[in-house]
Tab-separated table of C-alpha atoms in Angstrom:
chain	number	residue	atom	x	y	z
Z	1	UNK	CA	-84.018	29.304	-88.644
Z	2	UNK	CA	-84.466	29.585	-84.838
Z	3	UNK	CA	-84.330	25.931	-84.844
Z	4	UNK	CA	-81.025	25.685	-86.540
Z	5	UNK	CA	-79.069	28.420	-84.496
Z	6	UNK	CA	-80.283	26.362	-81.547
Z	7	UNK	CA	-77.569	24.004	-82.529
Z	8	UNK	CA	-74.724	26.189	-82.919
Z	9	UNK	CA	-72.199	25.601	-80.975
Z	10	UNK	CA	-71.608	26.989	-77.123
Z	11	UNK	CA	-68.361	28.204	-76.894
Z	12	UNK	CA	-66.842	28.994	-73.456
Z	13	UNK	CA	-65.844	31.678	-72.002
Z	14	UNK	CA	-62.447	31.400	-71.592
Z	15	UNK	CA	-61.302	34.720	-70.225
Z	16	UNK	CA	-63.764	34.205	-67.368
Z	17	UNK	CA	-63.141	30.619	-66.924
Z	18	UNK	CA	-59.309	31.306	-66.339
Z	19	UNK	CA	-60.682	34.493	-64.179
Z	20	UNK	CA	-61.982	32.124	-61.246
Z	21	UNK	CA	-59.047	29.184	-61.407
Z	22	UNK	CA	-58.235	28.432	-58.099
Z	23	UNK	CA	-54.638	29.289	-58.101
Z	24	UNK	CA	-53.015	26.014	-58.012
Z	25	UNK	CA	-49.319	25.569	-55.129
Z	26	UNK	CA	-48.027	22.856	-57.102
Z	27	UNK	CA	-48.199	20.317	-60.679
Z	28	UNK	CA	-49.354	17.185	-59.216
Z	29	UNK	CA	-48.112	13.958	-60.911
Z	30	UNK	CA	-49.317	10.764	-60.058
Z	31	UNK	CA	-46.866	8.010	-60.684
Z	32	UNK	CA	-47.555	3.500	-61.371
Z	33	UNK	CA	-47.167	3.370	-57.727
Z	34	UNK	CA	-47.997	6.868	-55.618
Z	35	UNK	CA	-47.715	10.483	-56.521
Z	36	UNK	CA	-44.374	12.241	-56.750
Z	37	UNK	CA	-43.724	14.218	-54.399
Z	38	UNK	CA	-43.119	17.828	-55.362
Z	39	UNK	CA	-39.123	17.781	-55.417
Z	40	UNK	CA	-39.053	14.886	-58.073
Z	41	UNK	CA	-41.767	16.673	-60.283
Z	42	UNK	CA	-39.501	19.780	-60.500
Z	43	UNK	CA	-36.581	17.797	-61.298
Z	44	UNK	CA	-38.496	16.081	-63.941
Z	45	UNK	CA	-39.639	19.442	-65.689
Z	46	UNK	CA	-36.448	21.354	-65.243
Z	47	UNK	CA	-35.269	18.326	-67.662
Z	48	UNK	CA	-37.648	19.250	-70.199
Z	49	UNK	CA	-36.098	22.382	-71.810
Z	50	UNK	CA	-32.808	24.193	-71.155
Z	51	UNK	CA	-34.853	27.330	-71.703
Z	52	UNK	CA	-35.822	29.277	-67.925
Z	53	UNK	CA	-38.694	30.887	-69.660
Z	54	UNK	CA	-39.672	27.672	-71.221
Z	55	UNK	CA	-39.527	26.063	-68.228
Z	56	UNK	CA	-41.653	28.639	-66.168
Z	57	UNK	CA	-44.566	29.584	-68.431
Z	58	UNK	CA	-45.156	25.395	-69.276
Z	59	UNK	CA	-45.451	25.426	-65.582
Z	60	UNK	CA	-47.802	27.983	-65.052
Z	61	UNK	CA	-49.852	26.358	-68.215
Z	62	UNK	CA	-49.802	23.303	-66.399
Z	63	UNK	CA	-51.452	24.612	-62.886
Z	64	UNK	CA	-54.409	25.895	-65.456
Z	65	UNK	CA	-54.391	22.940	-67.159
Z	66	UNK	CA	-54.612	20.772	-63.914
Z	67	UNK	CA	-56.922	23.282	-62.566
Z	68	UNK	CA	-59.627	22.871	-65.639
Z	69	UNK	CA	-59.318	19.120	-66.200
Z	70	UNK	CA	-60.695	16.495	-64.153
Z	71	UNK	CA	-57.890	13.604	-64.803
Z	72	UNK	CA	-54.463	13.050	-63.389
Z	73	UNK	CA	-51.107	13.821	-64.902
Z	74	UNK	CA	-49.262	10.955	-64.735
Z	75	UNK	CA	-45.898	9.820	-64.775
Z	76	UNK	CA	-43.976	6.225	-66.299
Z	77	UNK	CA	-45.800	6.339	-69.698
Z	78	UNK	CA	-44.721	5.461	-72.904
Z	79	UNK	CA	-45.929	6.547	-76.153
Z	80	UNK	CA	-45.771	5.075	-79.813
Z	81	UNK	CA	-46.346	7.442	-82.859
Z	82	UNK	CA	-48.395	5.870	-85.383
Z	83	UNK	CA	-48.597	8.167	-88.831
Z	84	UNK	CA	-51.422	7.374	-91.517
Z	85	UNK	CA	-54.390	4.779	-91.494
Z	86	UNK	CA	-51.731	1.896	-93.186
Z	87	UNK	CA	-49.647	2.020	-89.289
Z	88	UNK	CA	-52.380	2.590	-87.184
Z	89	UNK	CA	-54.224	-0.845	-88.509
Z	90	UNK	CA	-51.096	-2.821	-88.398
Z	91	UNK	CA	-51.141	-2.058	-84.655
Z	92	UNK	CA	-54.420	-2.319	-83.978
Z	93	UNK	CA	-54.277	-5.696	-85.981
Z	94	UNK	CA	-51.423	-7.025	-83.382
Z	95	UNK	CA	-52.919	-5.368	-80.376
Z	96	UNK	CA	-56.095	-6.815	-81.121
Z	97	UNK	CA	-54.844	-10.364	-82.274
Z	98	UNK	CA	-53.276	-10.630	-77.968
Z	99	UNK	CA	-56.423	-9.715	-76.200
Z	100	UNK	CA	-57.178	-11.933	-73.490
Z	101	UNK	CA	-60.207	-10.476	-71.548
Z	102	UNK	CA	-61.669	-7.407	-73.126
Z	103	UNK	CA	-61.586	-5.286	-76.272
Z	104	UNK	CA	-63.132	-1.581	-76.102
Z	105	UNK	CA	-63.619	0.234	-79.201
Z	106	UNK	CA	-64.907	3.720	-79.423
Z	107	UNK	CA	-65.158	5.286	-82.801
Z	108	UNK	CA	-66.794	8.083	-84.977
Z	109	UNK	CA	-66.629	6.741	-88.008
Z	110	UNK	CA	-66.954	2.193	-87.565
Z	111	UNK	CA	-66.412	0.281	-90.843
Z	112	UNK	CA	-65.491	-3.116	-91.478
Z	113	UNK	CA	-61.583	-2.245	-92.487
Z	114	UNK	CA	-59.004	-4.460	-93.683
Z	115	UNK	CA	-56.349	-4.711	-91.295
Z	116	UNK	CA	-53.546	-5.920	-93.195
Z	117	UNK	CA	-55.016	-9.952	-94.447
Z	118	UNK	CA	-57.665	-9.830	-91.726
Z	119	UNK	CA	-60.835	-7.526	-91.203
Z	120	UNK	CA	-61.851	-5.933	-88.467
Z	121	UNK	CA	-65.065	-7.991	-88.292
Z	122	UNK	CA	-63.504	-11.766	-88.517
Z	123	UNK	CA	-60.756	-10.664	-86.133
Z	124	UNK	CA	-63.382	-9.900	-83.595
Z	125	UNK	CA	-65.595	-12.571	-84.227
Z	126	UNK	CA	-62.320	-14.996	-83.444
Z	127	UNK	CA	-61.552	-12.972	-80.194
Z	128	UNK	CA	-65.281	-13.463	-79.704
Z	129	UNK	CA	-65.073	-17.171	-80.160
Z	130	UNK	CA	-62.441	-17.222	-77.663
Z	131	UNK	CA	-63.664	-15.529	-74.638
Z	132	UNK	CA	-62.714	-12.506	-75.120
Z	133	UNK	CA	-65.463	-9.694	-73.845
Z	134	UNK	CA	-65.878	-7.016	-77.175
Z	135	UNK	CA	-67.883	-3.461	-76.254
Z	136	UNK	CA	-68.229	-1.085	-78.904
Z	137	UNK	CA	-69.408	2.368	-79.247
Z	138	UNK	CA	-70.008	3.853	-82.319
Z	139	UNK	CA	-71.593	7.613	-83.519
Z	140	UNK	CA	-75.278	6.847	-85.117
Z	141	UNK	CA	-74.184	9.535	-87.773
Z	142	UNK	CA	-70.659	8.526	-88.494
Z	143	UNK	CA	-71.214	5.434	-89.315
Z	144	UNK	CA	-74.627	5.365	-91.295
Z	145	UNK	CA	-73.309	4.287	-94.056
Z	146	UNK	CA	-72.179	1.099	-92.288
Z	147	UNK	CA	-74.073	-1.752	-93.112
Z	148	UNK	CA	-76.640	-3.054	-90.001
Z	149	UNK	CA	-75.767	-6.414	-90.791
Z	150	UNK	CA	-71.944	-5.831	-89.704
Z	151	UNK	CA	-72.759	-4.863	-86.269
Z	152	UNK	CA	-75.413	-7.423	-85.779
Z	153	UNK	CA	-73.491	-10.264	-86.769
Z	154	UNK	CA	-71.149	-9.099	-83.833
Z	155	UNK	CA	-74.063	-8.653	-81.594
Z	156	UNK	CA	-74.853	-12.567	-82.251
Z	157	UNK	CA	-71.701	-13.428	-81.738
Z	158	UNK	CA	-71.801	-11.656	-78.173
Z	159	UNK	CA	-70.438	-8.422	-78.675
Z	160	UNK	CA	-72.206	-5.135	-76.581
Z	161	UNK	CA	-72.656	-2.302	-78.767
Z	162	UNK	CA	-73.426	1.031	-77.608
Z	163	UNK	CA	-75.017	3.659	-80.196
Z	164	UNK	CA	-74.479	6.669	-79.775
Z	165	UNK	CA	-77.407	9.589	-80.161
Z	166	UNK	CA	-79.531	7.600	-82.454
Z	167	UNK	CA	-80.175	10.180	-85.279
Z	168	UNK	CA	-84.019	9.227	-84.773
Z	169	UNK	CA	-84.191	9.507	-80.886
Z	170	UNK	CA	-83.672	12.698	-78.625
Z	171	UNK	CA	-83.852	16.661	-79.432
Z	172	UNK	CA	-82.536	17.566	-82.033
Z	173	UNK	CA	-80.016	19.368	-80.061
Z	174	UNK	CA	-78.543	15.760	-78.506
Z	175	UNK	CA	-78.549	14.475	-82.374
Z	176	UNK	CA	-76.630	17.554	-83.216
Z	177	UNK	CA	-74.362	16.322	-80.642
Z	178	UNK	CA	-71.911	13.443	-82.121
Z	179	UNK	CA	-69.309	11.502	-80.691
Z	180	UNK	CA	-66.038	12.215	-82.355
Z	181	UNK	CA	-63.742	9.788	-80.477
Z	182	UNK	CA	-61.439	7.560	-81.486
Z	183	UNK	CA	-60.616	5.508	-79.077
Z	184	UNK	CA	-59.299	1.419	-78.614
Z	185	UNK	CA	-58.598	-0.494	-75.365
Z	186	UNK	CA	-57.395	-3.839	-74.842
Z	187	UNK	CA	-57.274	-5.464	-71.519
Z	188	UNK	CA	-57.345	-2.124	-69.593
Z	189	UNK	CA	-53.176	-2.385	-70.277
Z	190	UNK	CA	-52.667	-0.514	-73.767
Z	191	UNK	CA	-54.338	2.123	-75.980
Z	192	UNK	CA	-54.930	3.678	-78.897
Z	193	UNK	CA	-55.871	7.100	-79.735
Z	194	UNK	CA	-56.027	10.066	-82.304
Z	195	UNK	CA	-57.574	11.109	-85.484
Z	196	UNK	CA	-57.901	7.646	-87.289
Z	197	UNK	CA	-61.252	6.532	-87.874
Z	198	UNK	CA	-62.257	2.531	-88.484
Z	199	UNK	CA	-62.214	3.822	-92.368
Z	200	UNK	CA	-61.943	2.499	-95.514
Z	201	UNK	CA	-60.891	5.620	-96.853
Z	202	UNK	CA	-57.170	4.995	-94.852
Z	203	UNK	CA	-57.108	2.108	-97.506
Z	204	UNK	CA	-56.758	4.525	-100.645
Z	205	UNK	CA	-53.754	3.099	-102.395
Z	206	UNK	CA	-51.623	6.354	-103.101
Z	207	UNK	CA	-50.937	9.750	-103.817
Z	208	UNK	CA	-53.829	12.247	-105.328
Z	209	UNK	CA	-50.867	12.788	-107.703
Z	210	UNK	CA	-51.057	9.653	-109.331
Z	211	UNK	CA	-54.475	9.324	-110.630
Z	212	UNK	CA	-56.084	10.938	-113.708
Z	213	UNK	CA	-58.239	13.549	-113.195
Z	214	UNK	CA	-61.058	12.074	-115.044
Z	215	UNK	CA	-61.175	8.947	-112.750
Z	216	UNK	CA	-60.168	10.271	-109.260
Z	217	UNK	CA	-62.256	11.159	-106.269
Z	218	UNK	CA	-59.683	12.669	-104.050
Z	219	UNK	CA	-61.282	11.789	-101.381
Z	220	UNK	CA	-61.639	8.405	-101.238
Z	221	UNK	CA	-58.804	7.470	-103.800
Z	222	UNK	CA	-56.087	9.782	-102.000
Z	223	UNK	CA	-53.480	8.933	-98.807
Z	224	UNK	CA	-55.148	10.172	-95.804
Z	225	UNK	CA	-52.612	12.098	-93.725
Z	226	UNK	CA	-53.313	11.355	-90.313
Z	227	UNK	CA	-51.297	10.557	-86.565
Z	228	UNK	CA	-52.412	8.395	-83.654
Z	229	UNK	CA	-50.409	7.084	-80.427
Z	230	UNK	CA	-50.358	3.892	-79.031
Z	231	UNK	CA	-50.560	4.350	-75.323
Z	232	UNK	CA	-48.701	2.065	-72.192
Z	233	UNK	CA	-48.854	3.049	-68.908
Z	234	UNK	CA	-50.496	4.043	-65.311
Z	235	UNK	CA	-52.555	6.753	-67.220
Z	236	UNK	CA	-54.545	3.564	-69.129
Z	237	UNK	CA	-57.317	3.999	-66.376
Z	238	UNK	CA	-58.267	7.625	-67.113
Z	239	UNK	CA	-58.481	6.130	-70.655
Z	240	UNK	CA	-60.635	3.873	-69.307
Z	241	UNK	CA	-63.204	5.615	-67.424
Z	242	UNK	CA	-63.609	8.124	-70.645
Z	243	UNK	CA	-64.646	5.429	-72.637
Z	244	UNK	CA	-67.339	4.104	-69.805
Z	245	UNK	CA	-68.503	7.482	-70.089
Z	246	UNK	CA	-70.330	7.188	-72.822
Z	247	UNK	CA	-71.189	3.445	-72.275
Z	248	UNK	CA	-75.393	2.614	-72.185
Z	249	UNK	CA	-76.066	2.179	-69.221
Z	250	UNK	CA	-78.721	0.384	-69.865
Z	251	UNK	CA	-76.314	-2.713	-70.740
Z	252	UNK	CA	-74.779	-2.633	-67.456
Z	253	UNK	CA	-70.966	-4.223	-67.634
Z	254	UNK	CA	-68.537	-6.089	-65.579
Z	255	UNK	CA	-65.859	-4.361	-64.858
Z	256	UNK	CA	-63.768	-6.279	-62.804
Z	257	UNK	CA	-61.502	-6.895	-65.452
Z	258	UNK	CA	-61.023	-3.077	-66.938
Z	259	UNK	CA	-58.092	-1.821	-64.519
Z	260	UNK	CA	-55.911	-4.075	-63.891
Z	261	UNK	CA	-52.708	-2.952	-61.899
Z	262	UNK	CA	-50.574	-0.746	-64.310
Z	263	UNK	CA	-46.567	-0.326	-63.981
Z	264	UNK	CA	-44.223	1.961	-65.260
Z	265	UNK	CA	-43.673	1.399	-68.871
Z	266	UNK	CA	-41.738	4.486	-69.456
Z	267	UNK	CA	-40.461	7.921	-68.619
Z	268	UNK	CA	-42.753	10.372	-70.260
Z	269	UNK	CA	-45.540	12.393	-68.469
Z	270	UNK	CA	-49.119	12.446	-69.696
Z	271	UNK	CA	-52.646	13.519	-69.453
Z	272	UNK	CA	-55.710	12.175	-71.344
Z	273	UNK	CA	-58.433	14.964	-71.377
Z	274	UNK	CA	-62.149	14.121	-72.359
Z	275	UNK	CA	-64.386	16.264	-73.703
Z	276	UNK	CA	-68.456	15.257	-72.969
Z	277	UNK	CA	-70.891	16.016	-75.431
Z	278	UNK	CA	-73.288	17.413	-73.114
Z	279	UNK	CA	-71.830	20.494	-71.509
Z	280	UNK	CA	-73.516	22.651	-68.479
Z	281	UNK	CA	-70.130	24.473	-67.942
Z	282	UNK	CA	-67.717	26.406	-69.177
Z	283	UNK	CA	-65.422	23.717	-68.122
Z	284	UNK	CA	-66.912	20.830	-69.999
Z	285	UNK	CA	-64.779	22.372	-72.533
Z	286	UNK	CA	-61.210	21.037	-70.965
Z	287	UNK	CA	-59.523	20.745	-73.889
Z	288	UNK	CA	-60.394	23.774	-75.608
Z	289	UNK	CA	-59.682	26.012	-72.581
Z	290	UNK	CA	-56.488	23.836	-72.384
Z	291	UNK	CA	-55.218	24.676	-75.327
Z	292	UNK	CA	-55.850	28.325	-75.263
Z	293	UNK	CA	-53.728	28.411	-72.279
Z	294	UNK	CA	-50.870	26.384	-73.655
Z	295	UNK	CA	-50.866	29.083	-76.971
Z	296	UNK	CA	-50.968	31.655	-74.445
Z	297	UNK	CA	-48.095	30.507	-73.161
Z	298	UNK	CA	-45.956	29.487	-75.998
Z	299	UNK	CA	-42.353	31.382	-75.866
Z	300	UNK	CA	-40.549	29.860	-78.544
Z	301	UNK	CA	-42.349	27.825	-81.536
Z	302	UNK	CA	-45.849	26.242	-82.177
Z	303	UNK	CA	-46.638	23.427	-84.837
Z	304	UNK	CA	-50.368	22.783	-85.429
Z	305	UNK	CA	-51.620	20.215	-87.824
Z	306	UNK	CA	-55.440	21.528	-88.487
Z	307	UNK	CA	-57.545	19.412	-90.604
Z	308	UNK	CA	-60.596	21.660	-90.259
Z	309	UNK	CA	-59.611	25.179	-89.677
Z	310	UNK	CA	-62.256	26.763	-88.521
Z	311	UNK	CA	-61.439	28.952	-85.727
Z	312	UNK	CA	-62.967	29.947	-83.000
Z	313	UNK	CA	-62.501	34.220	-82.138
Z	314	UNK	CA	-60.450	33.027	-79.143
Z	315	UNK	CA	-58.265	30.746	-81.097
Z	316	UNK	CA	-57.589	33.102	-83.784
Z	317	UNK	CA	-56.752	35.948	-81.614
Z	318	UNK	CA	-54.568	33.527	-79.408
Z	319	UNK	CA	-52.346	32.623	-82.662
Z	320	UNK	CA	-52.085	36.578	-83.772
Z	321	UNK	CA	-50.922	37.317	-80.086
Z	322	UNK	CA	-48.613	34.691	-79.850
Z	323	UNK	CA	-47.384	35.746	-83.050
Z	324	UNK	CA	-46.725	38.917	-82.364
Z	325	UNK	CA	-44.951	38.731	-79.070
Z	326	UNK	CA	-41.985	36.818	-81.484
Z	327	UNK	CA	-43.374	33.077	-81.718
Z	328	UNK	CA	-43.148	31.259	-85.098
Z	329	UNK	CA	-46.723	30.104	-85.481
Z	330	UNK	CA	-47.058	27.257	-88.482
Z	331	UNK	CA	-50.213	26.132	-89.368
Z	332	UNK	CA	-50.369	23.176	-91.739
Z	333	UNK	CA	-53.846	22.666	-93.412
Z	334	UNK	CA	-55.748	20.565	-96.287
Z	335	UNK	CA	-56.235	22.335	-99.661
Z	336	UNK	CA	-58.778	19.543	-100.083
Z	337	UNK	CA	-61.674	18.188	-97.752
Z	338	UNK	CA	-64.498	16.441	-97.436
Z	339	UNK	CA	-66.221	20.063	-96.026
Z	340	UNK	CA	-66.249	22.769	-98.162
Z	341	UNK	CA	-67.703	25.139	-95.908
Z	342	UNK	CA	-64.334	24.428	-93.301
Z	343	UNK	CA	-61.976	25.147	-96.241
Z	344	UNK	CA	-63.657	28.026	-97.306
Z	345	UNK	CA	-63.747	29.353	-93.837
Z	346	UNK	CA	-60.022	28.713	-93.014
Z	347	UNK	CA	-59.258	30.365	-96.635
Z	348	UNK	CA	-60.924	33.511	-95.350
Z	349	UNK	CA	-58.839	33.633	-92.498
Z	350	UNK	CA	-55.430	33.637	-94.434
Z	351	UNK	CA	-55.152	37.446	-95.050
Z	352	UNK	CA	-55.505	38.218	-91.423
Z	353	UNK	CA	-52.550	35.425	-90.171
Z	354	UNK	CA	-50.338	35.882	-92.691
Z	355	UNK	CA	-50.647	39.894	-91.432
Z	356	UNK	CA	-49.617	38.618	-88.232
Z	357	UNK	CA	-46.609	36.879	-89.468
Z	358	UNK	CA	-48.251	33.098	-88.884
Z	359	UNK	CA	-47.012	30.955	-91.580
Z	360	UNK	CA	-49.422	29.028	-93.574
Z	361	UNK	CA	-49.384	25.723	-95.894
Z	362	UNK	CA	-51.487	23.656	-97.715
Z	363	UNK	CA	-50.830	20.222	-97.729
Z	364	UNK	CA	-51.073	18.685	-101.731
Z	365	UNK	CA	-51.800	15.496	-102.728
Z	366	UNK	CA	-53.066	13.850	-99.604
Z	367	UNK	CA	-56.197	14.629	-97.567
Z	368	UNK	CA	-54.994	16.262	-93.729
Z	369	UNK	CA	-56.791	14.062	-91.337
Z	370	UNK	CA	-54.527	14.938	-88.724
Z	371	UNK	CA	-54.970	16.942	-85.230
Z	372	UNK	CA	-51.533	17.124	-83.349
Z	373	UNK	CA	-49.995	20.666	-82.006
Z	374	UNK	CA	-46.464	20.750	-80.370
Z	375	UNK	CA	-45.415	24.169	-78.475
Z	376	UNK	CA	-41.738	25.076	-77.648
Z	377	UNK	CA	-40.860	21.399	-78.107
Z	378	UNK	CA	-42.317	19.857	-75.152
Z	379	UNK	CA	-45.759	20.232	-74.681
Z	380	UNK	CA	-47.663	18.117	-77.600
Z	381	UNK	CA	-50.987	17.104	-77.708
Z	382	UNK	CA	-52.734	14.426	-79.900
Z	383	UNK	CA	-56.230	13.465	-80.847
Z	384	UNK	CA	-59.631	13.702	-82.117
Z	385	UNK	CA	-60.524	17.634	-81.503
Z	386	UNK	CA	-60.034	19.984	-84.360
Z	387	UNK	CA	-59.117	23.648	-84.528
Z	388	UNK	CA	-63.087	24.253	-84.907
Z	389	UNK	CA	-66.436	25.351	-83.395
Z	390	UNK	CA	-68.107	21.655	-83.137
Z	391	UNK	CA	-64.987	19.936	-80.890
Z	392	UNK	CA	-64.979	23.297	-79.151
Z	393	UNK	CA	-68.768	23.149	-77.769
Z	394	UNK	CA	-70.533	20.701	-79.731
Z	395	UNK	CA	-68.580	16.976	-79.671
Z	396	UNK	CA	-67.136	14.483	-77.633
Z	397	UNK	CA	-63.711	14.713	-78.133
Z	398	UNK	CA	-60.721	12.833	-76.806
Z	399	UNK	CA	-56.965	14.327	-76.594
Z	400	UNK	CA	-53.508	12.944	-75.164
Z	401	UNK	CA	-51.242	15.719	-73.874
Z	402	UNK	CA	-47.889	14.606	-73.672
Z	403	UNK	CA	-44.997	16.203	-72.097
Z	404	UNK	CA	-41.518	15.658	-73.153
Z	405	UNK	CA	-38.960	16.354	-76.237
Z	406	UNK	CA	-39.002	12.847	-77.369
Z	407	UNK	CA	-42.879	12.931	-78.920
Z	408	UNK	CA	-42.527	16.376	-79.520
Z	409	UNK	CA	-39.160	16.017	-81.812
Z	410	UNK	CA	-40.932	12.932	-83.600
Z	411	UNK	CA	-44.061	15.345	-84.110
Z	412	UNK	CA	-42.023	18.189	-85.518
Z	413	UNK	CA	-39.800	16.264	-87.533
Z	414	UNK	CA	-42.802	15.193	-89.176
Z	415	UNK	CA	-44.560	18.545	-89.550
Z	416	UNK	CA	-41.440	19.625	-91.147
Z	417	UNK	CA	-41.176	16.641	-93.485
Z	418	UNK	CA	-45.007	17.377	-94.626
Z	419	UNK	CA	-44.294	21.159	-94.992
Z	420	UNK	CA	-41.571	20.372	-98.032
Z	421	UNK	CA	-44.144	19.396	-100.224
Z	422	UNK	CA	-46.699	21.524	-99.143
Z	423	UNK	CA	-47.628	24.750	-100.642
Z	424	UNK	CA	-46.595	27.923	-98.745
Z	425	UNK	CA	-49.262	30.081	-98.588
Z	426	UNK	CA	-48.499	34.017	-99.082
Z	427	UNK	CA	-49.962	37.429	-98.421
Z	428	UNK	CA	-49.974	38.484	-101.541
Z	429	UNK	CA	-52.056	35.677	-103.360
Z	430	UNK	CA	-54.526	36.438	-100.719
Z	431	UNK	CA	-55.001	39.610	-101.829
Z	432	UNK	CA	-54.970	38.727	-105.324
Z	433	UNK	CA	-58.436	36.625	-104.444
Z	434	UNK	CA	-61.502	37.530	-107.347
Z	435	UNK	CA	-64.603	39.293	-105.823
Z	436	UNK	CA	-66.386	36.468	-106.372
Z	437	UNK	CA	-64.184	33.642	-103.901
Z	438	UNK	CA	-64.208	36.520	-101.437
Z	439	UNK	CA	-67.811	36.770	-101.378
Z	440	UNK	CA	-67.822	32.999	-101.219
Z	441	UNK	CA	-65.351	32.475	-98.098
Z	442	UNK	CA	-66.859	35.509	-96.127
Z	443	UNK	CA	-70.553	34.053	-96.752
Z	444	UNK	CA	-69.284	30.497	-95.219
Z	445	UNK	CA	-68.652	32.314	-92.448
Z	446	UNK	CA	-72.180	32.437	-91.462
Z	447	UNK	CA	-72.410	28.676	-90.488
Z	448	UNK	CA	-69.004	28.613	-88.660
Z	449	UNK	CA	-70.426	27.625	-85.451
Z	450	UNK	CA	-72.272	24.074	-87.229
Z	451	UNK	CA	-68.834	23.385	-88.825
């Protein structure tokens, strides 16, 4: 048992973390060319809301937030929404089809997918045939159901493959540690990121709704709700260097071709924030500390899109405050999963949120991949963490922050599109629970900080 506790999850300590910030004079943005100087950043966030109080606490969120990560805001981005597995391949597929010099893939979960007439796996052989340089990384535990023959065949055609945390190498508390990224590069000059693994599951062929209950598995035979971003810009290098970071560097690379000069593709401002597996400080957590900050800050209105709800004591506290100070917290979350223990966890958390006035729905008929948050309309954030213990202080996680109304609209048009057919969850069917699901939920509790 003392083994297995030796895994749980570290989880920062946020309240002395933000304790010893450095205050921080000014946001720094770096731009394509230079960094902004300080006049031209405050323009560009006085833009973002008509709301003063808006406008000030996003700015004091941003000094911790620049204070706690190690990468760059940047300026002259532009950002493509990509919702469910079906748009996310059809990119990738066109993306991938116009590399010219390298192709980086980083991914939990690696299967030879269809991308729309072509798989994965013949579309890289034929960039392979070509020239073009492939490097993969893929999680050892993720992907062991993956056949070996898939990635050797791509190792004999001259692809480097990086695995990560063999499951029969290292303590056992480095093959506790996974990495959760999802993450695709292609010629240092465009990205893609979020919750979408390279799985055949995003190839289900409908609605849970449709099937008979005697021949479904809703896992693998219902939509998979999920949201990625396709990324352009100066902030492609951070991207970059996170996915080096996990590189073996026992296959040593050539990089002279993995950041080229980037221009200004757009308007929006952005940070990419990487969480390491490994972490010796409270602030190897970025993201997690990052987002309790930008809840902490939230005047007006946050959207979160959980697809494991499991909570952290910080987290859940920072939702009830927010709450009660006036902001309309919604939380959108599966009804179905492929973890039982998460959904009976985040079930056992209902009574105490919906006490605190945080609205609550279950999403029906499609599995909720997704991991996106918007606050007040301009500060959204997309990726690979979830609203749990293990991308908290166990996983390598990466997450896009994005600043502006124009992702933040497209997210929260969507949130509100899913929440129509959702079910609204309410206080007093929570209190209606039987003895017995109570007993259930409360005793999942005990292996929160695995999940």
């Amino acid at each position: 048992m003392s083994l297995l506790l030796s895994n749980c999850a570290v989880i920062p300590d946020h309240k002395q973390t933000f304790e010893n910030i450095e205050p921080q004079q000014k946001v720094e943005v770096v731009g394509a060319k230079k960094e902004l100087p300080p006049g031209k950043v405050s323009k560009a966030l006085q833009k973002l809301s008509p709301d003063e109080s808006i406008r000030a606490s996003l700015e004091a969120h941003l000094k911790v937030e620049q204070a706690i990560s190690d990468n760059h805001l940047f300026a002259d981005n532009a950002f493509t929404l990509l919702f469910n597995g079906q748009s996310t391949f059809s990119k990738m597929k066109e993306l991938l089809g116009s590399a010219e010099k390298n192709i980086h893939l980083e991914y939990f979960t690696f299967e030879d997918v269809d991308l729309g007439g072509v798989t994965l796996k013949a579309l890289l052989l034929e960039k392979l045939a070509k020239g073009v340089e492939v490097h993969v990384i893929y999680d050892a535990y993720g992907s062991q159901q993956t056949p070996p023959e898939f990635f050797e065949s791509l190792k004999n055609a001259g692809a480097k493959i990086t695995v990560f945390h063999p499951l029969n190498e290292g303590s056992l508390t480095q093959r506790n540690q996974r990495d959760h990224r999802k993450i695709m590069v292609v010629d240092g000059k465009v990205a893609i990121i979020g919750g979408v693994n390279l799985s055949k599951t995003y190839q289900s062929k409908g609605s849970f709704k449709t099937y008979k209950k005697e021949t479904v598995n809703p896992l693998t035979d219902s939509n998979w709700r999920d949201t990625d971003v396709m990324v352009q810009g100066p902030i492609l290098s951070d991207i970059q260097r996170i996915f080096l970071s996990n590189w073996d560097k026992k296959q040593p690379l050539d990089e002279s071709n993995f950041f080229p000069k980037l221009s200004k593709q757009g308007n929006q401002f952005a940070r990419v924030i990487a969480t390491p597996a490994t972490k010796q400080k409270n602030t190897d957590s970025p993201y997690y500390l990052t987002l309790l900050s930008a809840i902490d800050s939230a005047e007006d209105r946050i959207m979160i899109n959980a697809a494991y709800f499991v909570p952290t004591k910080a987290q859940l506290q920072a939702l009830i405050n927010a709450a009660n100070r006036g902001v309309r917290v919604q939380l959108l979350v599966p009804s179905f999963t492929d973890s039982t223990l998460s959904l009976l966890v985040q079930r056992s958390r209902y009574s105490l949120l919906l006490e605190n006035q945080v609205e609550i729905y279950e999403m029906q008929g499609q599995v909720l991949h997704a991991k996106t948050i918007t606050i007040d309309g301009v500060w959204s954030s997309i990726g690979s963490s979830n609203f749990d213990y293990r991308s908290a202080g166990i996983n390598a996680e990466v997450d896009m922050v994005i600043l502006g109304k124009e992702v933040a609209k497209a997210l929260e048009d969507r949130f509100k599109e899913d929440t129509t057919s959702a079910k609204k969850i309410e206080l007093e069917e929570c209190k209606k629970r039987g003895l017995l699901e109570k007993m259930k939920q409360l005793s999942a509790r005990m292996f929160e900080g695995f999940l």
